[in-house]
Short mmCIF file of C-alpha atoms and ligand atoms in Angstrom, two decimals:
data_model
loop_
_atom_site.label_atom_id
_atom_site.label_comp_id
_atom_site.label_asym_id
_atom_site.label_seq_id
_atom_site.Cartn_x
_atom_site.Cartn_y
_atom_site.Cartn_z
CA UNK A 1 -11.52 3.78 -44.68
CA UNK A 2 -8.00 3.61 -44.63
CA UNK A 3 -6.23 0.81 -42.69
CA UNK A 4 -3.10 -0.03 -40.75
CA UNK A 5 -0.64 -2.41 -40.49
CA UNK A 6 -1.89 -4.17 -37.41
CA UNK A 7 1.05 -5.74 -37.62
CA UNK A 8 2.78 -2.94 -36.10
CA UNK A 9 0.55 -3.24 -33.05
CA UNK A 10 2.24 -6.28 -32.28
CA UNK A 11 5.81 -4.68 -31.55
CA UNK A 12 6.88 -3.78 -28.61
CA UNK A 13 7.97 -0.43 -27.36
CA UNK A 14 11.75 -0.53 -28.12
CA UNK A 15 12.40 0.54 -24.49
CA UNK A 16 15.83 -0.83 -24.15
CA UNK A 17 17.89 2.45 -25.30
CA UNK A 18 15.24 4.90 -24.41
CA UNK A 19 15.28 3.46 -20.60
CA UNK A 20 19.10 4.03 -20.76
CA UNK A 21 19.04 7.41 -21.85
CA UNK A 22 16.26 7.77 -19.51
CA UNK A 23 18.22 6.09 -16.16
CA UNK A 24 20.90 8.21 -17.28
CA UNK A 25 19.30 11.21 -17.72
CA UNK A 26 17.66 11.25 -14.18
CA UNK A 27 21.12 10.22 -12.65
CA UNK A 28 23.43 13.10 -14.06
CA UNK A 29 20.37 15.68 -13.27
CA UNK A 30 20.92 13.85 -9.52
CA UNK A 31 24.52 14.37 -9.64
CA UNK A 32 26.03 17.12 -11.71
CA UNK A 33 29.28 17.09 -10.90
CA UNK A 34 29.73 13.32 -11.89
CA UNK A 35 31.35 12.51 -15.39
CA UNK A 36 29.41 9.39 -16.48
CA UNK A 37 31.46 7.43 -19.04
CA UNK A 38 28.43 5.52 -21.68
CA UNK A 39 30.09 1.61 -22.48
CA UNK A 40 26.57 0.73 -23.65
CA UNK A 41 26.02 1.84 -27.29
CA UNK A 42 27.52 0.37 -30.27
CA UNK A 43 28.73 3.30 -32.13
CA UNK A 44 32.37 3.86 -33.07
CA UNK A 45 34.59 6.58 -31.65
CA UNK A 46 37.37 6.87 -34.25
CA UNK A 47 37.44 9.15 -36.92
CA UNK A 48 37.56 7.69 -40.98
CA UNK A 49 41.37 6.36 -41.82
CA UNK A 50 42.66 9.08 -43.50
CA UNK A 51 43.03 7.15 -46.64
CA UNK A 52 39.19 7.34 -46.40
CA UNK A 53 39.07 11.00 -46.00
CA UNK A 54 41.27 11.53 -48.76
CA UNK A 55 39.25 9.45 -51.00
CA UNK A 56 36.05 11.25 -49.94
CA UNK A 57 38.07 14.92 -50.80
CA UNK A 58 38.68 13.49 -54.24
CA UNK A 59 35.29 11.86 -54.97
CA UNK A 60 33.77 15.03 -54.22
CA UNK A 61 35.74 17.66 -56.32
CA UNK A 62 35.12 14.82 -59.20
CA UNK A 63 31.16 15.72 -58.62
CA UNK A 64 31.70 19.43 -59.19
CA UNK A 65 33.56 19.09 -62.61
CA UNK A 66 31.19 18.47 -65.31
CA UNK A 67 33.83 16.17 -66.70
CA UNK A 68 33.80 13.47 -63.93
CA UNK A 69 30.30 14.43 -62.42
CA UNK A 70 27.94 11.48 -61.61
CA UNK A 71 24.35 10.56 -61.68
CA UNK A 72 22.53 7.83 -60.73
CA UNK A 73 24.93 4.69 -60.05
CA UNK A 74 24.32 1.21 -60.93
CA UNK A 75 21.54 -0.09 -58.66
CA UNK A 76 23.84 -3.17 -57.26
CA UNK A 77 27.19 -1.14 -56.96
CA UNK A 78 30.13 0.54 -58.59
CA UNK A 79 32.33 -2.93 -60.02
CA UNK A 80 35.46 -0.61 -58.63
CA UNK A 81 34.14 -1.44 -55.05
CA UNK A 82 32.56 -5.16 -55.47
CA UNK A 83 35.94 -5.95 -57.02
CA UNK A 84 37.62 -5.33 -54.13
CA UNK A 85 35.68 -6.73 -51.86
CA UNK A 86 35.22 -10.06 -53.78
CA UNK A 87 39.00 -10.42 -54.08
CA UNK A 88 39.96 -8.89 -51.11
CA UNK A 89 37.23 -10.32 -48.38
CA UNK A 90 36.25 -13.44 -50.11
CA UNK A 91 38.47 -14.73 -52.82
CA UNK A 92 41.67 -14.28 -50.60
CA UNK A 93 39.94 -16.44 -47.82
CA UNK A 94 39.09 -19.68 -50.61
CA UNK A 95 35.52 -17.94 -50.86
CA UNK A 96 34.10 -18.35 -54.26
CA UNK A 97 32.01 -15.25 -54.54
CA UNK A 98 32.54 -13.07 -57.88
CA UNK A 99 31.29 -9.87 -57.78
CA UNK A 100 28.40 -9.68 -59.66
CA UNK A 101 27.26 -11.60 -56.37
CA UNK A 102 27.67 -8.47 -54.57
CA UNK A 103 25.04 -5.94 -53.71
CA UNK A 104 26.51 -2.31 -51.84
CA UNK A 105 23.61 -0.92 -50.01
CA UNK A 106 23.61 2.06 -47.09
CA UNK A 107 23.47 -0.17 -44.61
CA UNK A 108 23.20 -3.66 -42.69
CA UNK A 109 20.68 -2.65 -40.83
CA UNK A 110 18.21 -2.25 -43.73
CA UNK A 111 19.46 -5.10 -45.63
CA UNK A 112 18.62 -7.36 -42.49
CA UNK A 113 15.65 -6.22 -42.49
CA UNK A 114 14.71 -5.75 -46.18
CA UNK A 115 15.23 -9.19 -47.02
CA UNK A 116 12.92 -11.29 -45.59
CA UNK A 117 10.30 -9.97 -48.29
CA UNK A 118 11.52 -12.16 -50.79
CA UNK A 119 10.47 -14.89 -49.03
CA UNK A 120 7.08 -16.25 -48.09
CA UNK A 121 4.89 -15.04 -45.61
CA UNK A 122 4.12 -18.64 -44.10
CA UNK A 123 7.77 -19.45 -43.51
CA UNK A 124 8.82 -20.79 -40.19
CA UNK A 125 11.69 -18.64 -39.07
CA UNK A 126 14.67 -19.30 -35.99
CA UNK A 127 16.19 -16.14 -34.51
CA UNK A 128 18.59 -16.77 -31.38
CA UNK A 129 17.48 -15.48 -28.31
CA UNK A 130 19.45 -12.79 -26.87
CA UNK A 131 19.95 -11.19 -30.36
CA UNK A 132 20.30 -7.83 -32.21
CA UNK A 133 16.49 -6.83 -32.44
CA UNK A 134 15.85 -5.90 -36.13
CA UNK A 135 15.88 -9.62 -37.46
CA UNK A 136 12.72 -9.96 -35.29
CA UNK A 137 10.44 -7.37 -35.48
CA UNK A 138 11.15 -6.97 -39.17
CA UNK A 139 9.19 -10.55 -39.31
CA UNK A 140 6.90 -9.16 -36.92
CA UNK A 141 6.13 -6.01 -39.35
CA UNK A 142 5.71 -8.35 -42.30
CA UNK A 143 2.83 -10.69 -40.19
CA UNK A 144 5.31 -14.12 -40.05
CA UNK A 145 4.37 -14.03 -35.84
CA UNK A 146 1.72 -14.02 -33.42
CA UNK A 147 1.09 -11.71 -30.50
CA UNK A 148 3.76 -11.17 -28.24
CA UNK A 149 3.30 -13.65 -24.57
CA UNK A 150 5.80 -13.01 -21.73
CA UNK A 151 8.35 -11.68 -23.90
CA UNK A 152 8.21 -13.83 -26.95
CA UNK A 153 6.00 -13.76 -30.28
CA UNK A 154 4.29 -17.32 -31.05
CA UNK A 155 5.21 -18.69 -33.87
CA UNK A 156 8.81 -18.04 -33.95
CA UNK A 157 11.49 -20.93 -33.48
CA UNK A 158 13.82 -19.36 -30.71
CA UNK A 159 17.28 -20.52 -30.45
CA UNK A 160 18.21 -20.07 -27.00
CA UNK A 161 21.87 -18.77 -26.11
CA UNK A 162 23.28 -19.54 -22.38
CA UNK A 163 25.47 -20.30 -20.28
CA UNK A 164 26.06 -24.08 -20.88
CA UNK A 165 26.31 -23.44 -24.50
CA UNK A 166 28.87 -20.59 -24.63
CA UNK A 167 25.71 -18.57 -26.35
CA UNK A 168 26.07 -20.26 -29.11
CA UNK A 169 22.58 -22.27 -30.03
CA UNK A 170 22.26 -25.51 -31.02
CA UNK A 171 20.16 -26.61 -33.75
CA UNK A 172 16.59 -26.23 -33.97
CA UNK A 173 14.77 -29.25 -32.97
CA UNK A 174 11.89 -29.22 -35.69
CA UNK A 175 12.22 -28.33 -39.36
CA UNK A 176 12.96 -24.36 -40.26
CA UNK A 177 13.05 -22.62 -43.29
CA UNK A 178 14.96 -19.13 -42.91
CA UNK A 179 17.73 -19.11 -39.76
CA UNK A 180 19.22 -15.95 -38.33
CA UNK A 181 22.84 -16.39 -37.49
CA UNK A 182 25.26 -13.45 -36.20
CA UNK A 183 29.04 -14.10 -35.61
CA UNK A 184 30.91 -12.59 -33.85
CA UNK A 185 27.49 -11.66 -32.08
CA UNK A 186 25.98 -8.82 -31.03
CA UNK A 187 25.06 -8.78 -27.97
CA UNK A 188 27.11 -11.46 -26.79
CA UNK A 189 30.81 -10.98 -28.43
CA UNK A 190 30.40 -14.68 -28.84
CA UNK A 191 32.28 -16.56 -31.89
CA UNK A 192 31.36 -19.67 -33.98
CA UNK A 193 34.35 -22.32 -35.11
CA UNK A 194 34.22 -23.65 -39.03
CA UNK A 195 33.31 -27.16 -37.27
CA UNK A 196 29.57 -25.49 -35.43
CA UNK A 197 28.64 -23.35 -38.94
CA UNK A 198 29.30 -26.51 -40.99
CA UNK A 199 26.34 -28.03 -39.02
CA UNK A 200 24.28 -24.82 -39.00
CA UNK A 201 24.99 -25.52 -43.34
CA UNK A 202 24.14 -28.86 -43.35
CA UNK A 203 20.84 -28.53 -41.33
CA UNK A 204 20.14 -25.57 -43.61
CA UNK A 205 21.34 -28.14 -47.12
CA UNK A 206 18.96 -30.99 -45.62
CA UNK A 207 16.32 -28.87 -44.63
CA UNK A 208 15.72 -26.90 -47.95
CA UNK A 209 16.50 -23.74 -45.52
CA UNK A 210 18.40 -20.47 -46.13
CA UNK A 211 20.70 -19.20 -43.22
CA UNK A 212 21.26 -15.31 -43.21
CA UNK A 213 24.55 -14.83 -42.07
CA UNK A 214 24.96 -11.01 -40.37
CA UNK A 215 29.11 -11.08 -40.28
CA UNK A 216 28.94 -7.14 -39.61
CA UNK A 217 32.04 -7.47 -37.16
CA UNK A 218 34.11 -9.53 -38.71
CA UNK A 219 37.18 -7.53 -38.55
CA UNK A 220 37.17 -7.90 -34.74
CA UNK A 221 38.25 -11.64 -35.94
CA UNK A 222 42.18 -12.02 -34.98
CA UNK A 223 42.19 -15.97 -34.52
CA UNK A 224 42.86 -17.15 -38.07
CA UNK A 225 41.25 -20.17 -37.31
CA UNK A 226 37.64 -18.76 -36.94
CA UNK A 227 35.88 -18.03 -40.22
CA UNK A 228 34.79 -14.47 -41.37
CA UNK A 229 32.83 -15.69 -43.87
CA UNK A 230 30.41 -18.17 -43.70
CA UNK A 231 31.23 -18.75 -47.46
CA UNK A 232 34.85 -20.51 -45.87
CA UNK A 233 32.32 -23.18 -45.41
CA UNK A 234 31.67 -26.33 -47.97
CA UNK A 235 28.14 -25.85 -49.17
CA UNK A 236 27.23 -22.05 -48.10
CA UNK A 237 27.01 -21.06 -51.50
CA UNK A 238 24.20 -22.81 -51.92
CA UNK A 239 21.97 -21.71 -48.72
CA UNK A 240 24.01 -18.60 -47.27
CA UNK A 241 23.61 -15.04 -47.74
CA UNK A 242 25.78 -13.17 -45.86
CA UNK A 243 25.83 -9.59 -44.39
CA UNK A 244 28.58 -7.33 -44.15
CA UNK A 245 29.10 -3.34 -43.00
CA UNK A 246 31.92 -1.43 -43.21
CA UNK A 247 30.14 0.61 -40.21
CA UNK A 248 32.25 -0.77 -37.11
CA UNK A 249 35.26 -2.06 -39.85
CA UNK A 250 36.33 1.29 -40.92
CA UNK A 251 33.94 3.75 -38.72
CA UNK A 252 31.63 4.22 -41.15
CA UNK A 253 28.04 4.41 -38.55
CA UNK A 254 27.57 7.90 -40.07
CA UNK A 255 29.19 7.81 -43.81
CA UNK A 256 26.61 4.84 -44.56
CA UNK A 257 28.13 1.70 -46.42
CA UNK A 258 27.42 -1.83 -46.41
CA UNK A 259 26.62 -4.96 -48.58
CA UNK A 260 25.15 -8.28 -49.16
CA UNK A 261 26.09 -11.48 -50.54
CA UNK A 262 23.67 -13.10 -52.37
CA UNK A 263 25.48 -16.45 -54.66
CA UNK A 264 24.11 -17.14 -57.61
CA UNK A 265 23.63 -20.46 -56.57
CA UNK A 266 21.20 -20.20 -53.57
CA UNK A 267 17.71 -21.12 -53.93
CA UNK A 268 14.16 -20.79 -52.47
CA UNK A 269 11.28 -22.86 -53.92
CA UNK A 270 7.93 -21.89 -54.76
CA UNK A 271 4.78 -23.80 -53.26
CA UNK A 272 4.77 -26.29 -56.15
CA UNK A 273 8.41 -26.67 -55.37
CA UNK A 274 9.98 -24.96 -58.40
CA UNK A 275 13.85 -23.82 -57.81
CA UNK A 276 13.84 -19.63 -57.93
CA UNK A 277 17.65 -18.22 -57.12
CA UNK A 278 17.67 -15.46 -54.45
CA UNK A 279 19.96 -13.51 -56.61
CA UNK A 280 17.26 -12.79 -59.02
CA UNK A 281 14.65 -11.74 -56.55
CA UNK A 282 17.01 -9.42 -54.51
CA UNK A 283 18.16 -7.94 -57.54
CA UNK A 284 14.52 -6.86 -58.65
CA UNK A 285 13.75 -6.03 -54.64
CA UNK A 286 16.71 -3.67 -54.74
CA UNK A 287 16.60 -2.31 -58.50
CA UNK A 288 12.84 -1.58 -57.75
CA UNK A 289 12.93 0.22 -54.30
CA UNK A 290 16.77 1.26 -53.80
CA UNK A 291 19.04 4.04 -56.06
CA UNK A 292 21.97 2.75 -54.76
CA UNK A 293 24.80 4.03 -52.37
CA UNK A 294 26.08 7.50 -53.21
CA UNK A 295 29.48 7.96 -55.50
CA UNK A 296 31.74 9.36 -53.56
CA UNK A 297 30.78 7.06 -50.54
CA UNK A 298 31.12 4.64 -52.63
CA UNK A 299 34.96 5.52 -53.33
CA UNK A 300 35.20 6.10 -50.35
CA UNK A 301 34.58 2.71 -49.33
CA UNK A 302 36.98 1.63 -51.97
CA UNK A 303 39.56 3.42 -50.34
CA UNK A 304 39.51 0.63 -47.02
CA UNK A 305 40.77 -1.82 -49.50
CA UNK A 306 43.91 0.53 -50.60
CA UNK A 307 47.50 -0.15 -48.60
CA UNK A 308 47.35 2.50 -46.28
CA UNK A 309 43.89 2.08 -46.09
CA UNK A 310 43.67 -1.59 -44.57
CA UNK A 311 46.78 -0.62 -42.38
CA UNK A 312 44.74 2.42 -40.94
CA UNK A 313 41.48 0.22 -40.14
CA UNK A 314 43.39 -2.62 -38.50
CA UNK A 315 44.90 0.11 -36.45
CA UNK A 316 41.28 1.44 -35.28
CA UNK A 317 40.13 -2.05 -34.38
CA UNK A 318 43.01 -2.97 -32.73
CA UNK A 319 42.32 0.03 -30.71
CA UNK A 320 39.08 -1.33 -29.74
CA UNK A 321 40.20 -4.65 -29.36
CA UNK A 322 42.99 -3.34 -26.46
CA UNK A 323 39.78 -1.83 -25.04
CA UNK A 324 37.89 -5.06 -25.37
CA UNK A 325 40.81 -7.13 -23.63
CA UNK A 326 41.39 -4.31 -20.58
CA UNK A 327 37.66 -4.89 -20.12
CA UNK A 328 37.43 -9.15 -20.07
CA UNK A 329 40.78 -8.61 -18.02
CA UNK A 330 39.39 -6.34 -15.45
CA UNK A 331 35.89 -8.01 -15.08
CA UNK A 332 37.08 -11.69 -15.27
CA UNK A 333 39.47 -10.68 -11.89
CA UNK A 334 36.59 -9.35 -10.27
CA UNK A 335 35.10 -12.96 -10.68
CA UNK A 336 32.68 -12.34 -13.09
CA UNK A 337 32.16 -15.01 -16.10
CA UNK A 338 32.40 -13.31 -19.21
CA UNK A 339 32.69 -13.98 -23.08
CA UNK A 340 33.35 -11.93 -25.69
CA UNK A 341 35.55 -9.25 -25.78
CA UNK A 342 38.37 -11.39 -27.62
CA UNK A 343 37.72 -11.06 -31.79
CA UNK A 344 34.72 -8.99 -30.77
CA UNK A 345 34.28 -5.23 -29.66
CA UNK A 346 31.34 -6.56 -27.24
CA UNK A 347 32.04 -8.31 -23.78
CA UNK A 348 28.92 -9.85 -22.54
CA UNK A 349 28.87 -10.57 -18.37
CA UNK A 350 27.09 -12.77 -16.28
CA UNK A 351 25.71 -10.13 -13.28
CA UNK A 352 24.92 -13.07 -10.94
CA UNK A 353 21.47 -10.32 -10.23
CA UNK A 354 18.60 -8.69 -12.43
CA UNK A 355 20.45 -7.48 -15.25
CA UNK A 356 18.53 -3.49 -14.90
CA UNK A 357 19.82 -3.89 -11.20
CA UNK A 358 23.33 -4.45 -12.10
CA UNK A 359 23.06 -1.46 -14.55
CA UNK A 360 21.49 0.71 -11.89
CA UNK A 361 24.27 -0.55 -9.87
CA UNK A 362 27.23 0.25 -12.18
CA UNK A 363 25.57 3.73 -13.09
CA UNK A 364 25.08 4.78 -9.36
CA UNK A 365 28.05 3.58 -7.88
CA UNK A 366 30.57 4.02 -11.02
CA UNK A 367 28.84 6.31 -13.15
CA UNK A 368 29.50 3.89 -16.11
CA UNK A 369 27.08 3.47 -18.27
CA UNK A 370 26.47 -0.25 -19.97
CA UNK A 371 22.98 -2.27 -22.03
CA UNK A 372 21.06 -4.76 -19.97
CA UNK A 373 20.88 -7.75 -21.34
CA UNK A 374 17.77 -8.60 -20.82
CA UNK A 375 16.99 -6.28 -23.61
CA UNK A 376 18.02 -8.31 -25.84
CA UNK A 377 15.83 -11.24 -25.15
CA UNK A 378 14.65 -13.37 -22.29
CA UNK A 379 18.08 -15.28 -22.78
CA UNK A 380 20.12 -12.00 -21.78
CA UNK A 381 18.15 -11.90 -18.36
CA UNK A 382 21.15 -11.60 -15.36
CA UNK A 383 23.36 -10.60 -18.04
CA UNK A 384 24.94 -6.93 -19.38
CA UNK A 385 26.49 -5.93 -22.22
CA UNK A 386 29.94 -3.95 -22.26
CA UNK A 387 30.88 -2.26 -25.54
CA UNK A 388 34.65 -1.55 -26.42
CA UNK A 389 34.04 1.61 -28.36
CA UNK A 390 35.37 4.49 -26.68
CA UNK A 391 38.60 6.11 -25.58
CA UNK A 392 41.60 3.83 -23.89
CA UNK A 393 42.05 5.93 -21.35
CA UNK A 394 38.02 6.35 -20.66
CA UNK A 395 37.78 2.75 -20.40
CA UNK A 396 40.79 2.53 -18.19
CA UNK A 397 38.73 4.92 -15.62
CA UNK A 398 35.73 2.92 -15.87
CA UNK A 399 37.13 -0.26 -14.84
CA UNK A 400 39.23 1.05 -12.21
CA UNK A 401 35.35 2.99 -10.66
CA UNK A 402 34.14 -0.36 -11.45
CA UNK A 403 36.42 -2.30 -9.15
CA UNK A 404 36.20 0.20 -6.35
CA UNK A 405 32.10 -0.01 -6.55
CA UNK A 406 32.22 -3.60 -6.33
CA UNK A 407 34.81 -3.82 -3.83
CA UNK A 408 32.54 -1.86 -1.51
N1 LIG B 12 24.15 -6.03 -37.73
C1 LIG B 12 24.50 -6.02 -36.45
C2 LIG B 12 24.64 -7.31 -35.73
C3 LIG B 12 24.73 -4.82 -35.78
O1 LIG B 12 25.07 -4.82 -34.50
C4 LIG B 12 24.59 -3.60 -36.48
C5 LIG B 12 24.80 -2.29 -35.84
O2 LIG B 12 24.89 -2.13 -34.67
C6 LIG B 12 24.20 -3.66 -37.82
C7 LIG B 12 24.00 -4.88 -38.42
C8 LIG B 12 23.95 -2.39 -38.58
O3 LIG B 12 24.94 -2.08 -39.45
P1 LIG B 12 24.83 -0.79 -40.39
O4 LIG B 12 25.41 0.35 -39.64
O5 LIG B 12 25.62 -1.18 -41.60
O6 LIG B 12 23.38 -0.57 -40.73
#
């Protein structure tokens, strides 16, 4: 008889998006005639630079000329893009990465949650708590928890995020051996100084740990002195691998482009405490299960490195950034506590209520449309998340509905 994962079992319903689309579904179908403006989901609303475009016009008339047609890629990347990005977002910062340490994949998303099979299964793991979802129940699907109890799985090491601390969490209490870190957060917009990540380092250097770094929005950074790498750090090399996307840098959600840092010089042990570098294992995980990221996406994602090209991305985030500050400026006068929103697209609001309450609120008396965060964790409870990615002028309407609602 064939068997399931029971694993699987385990998860829970991811009913944080579907309930939005639901609530929102049920309150245009109430009220037709209102224009409901959606500040919840993380997708980007600019187009590709134009650099980008170009690049992807070019790429593809090279694949239908037998001359400059392509095949299958090199498993880890073209070394025209990991170049780039080694010189460009690492070796320009006083990051040592080269770029055979580079791995271009299709996405974040999967690399998050790919990775943890190179490690063992009885590995105590610490994932902050609110937090972007996949680093969870990826563990969950690969049997590292229990059964899920009021909103948590046993056997995880939660690293709570609040108020007192700024959502920022402080070091695990007991020993760890694989730490989820994401800066500038999602959900919480919330940013970490050199000083905090060189403890999150140590503890990892002390503890024979390995920190996965997720810096997917690190081109929301502005304030020079906040890192973008956690490689800026003394000692990352040797228990960091990082994450990057070029998703929300250059509006790639749909084109598909991403990669992972993975130094030569990081380690795991085995249970008789032999060294094994993580490069080596990720390289077989990916060369056996992944053909690599598509040619001309490929150039095209070489093309964000070009002049015109980082001028034209900088001038998309900063977009988003002038929506992120109009929000914090807007909800901050209304005497609401919020962080975020400054080097992040994501503003993240203390509701003073039930955080579903103060979305039902915003959607029936604004029609604006933001993510609970108590979806995010028991840690986002009384909290919402407000996104930055839409139209300036769209954002300008919301807040101005949302002051008039609350005034009431
Ligand atoms: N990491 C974080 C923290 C995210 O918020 C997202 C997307 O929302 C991703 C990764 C996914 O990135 P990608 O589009 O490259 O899969």
């Amino acid at each position: 008889m064939i068997k399931i994962n029971e694993n699987y079992l385990k998860l829970q319903a991811s009913y944080l998006f579907a309930e939005i689309k639901n609530r929102t579904a049920a309150f245009q179908e109430a009220y037709p005639d209102r224009e409901v403006i959606k500040l919840g989901i993380g997708d980007v609303t600019r187009p590709l630079p134009q650099a980008c475009i170009q690049a992807f016009h070019r790429a593809v008339d090279e694949m239908a000329d037998d001359k400059t047609f392509r095949g299958y890629g090199p498993e880890q990347g073209y070394m025209f893009l990991r170049e780039k990005i080694a010189k460009d977002d690492f070796q320009a910062r006083g990051a040592d990465i080269s770029p055979e340490e580079i791995f271009i994949s299709d996405g974040a998303k999967c690399d998050n949650g790919n990775i943890q099979e190179i490690f063992s299964r009885d590995i105590k793991i610490a994932i902050p708590d609110p937090v972007y979802p996949v680093y969870v129940d990826t563990n969950v699907m690969a049997g590292r928890t229990g059964s899920h109890n009021e909103g948590r799985y046993d056997g995880i090491v939660y690293l709570e995020g609040s108020r007192e601390n700024g959502f920022i969490p402080e070091l695990p209490g007991e020993k760890v051996d694989l730490i989820y870190l994401c800066f500038p957060n999602n959900p919480t917009g919330a940013t970490i100084s050199k000083s905090r990540l060189k403890e999150w380092v140590d503890f990892a250097i002390e503890n024979k740990a390995i920190i996965l770094y997720d810096a997917a929005y690190e081109s929301f950074i502005r304030d020079d002195d906040l890192p973008k790498s956690i490689y800026e750090i003394d000692g990352a090399r040797e228990v960091a691998i990082e994450f990057r996307s070029f998703s929300k840098t250059a509006g790639f959600t749909g084109v598909r482009c991403a990669f992972t840092v993975v130094p030569k010089t990081c380690v795991a042990y085995t249970r008789n405490g032999e060294k094994h570098p993580l490069h080596a294992l990720w390289y077989r995980r990916q060369s056996t299960k992944f053909n690599g990221v598509s040619y001309p996406v490929q150039r095209v994602a070489e093309a964000v490195y070009s002049d015109e090209g980082k001028l034209q991305t900088k001038e998309s985030i900063d977009y988003y950034l002038k929506n992120a500050a109009l929000i914090r400026k807007e909800i901050s006068a209304l005497g609401f506590e919020c962080i975020g929103g400054e080097n992040s697209p994501y503003i993240w609001i203390d509701g003073r209520s039930d955080s579903w309450k103060f979305f039902d609120l915003l959607l029936e008396k604004a029609s604006v449309v933001c993510t609970p965060g108590a979806g995010f964790g028991k840690c986002g409870q009384g909290y919402i998340r407000i996104s930055a990615f839409n139209e300036y002028d769209k954002v300008e309407e919301a807040m101005a509905r949302i002051k008039e609602a609350l005034k009431a």
